[in-house]
Amino acid sequence: MIDVWELLLRSRKFMFGLAVLISLILLGTVGPWLLGDPYYMNLSLIGRPPSPEHLLGTTSFGEDVFTQLCNAIGNSLVVGLIAGVLGTLIAVFVGAVGPYIGGMADRISSLATNLALVLPLIPLFIIIASVVRGLNLVLIGLILAATSWPWAARSIRSQVLTLKEREYVNLARMSGQNSVDIVVTEVLPNMLAYIMMVFVILTGTAILAESALSMIGVSTTRTITLGYMLYWAQHETTVPFWWNIWWWFIPPGIVLTVLLTAIFVIHAGMDEIFNPRLREL
Amino acid sequence: MDDTSETGNNGIVLKCEGLTKLYTSGLIRTKTVTGAKDVSFGIKRGEIVSLAGESGSGKSTVARMILRLIKPTSGSITLNGRSIYSYDIREYYRQVQAVFQDPYSAFNPFYTVDHVMERAFGLREGSIDPDEKDKIIQSTLESIGLNPSEVLGRYPHELSGGQMQRMLIGRSLLIGSQLLIADEPTSMIDASTRAGVLNLLLSLKKDKGLSVLFITHDIGQAQYVSERVLVMKQGEVVEQGPVDEVFIRPKHPYTKELLAAVPTLYERWDTCR
């Protein structure tokens, strides 16, 4: 296990992705703190192109795009993190405990996984957005978490099924440990690398899913996220053609692309380390 | 222990009667596979009994039933006169422990080997302070001929198979168990270290009165280590008795076949069939 950390630190892909991700996190956390109110509309400065005062110009409402962007990065990361952490926990719980106990417990957890697997995200959000007033980031994170875990639970299940046949599981049982103890101390540590990868992927896909939902207007329309910026940029332009105000939609688009690329490069780096066949170091 | 006084010094520790395990699969069209069929035998205090037979003959199934890892379909197993299912799980494992076939699978690669030894203390009553634990672990390892500084603090892949099997035997000593189920403990370790493990079992039997169920597919080892032997085939015990009797005058054709299959030195292989 210790070797794995050393290898990760030596992996160029992993470190590059991490560096990009950390700089985006800094932008998303320190930025809003320095830049002031992202919703402030200066109606005398509507739709201005980038300038030294407004690094990325202003929107059709006279809001500063850069300030909005920093806030959007932070909020999008929060949604991703909530969905990533919760989704991973659900996946581990459903994928590990049921199959470990076996029999009926395994059947129930498999059924739950299969049911969640066919839950369609976009129709679900359209229904939720029409019913729930005031969707906030936490709620969106929760819903994304609830729909994102099944594939991970499935692959964790298959790994647990092989790991539980190892003799050290029997040995632990013969040391008087109960099932939960054994899953936590004997089975899961051997899957830690995989679980970390699940977390990274779930976080990335949750950010993307939230942006997509925001962009079609079924997510939060009050809190700035990357998708929210794209939504307003395509709907509320005062100029004749929306592409004339390119400084409004290009930056969030680029940031979204860079953020997801960073996350998937981190994943690729981890994959190389955890999957010895791909290892080149 | 109270239990030892009940059975006396030469009493039967473990007794299996009519032990049967059937595996059924499928919901509507069920298919039944016999794991073990009507297996009966007993192990006395300080006795090593061998369970011999080919792969898939049900040796490990019997071991797993005794270890309460799988439930028998029918039949009874008693430890010191009481059904094994009447014991509290921790109380049971304080008396019955096991060494498995594959030492590399018996140690969790995530932890150093100390983990397995420390976990064993969970079966003891009361709490022991860490210093005391270390001392007990060290003296136990020394008593079975392992150098504590050579093995402690290492990861499983840094040890040899023989060292690991000895550690597992040490683990059951630490717990103070009276019955050891040794499921092919030597089949995956180097031939040169096999004798060490076998001799350790023999000396523990002599010094501590340890009872052992020694499962093997190697007739030579069974003969070396045990007094009595059971020969299994397709889940059934086809022959049992004292080692010399079974191996010198085998009655069942399968036992004869097994004996004939043992390669011997100074003999051409094609002629020994």
PDB file of C-alpha atoms in Angstrom, chain A residues 18 24 60-61 68 72 74 95-96 98 104 152 176 191 245 262 272 277:
ATOM      1  CA  LEU A  18      -3.848  17.191  -9.296  1.00  0.00           C
ATOM      2  CA  LEU A  24      -9.107  25.420  -9.786  1.00  0.00           C
ATOM      3  CA  SER A  60     -26.132  41.338 -20.172  1.00  0.00           C
ATOM      4  CA  PHE A  61     -27.120  42.261 -16.606  1.00  0.00           C
ATOM      5  CA  GLN A  68     -19.294  34.798 -11.316  1.00  0.00           C
ATOM      6  CA  ALA A  72     -19.387  28.939 -10.123  1.00  0.00           C
ATOM      7  CA  GLY A  74     -16.591  26.713  -6.039  1.00  0.00           C
ATOM      8  CA  GLY A  95     -21.768  -3.270  -2.921  1.00  0.00           C
ATOM      9  CA  ALA A  96     -19.923  -4.656   0.075  1.00  0.00           C
ATOM     10  CA  GLY A  98     -25.010  -7.329   1.170  1.00  0.00           C
ATOM     11  CA  MET A 104     -31.131 -12.831   0.932  1.00  0.00           C
ATOM     12  CA  ALA A 152     -19.793   1.245  -8.794  1.00  0.00           C
ATOM     13  CA  GLY A 176     -14.189 -13.676  16.857  1.00  0.00           C
ATOM     14  CA  MET A 191     -10.163  -2.204  -2.386  1.00  0.00           C
ATOM     15  CA  ILE A 245     -21.120  38.129 -26.169  1.00  0.00           C
ATOM     16  CA  ALA A 262      -8.067  17.220 -14.823  1.00  0.00           C
ATOM     17  CA  GLU A 272      -2.081   3.078 -14.364  1.00  0.00           C
ATOM     18  CA  ARG A 277      -0.664  -4.160 -16.529  1.00  0.00           C
TER      19      ARG A 277
END
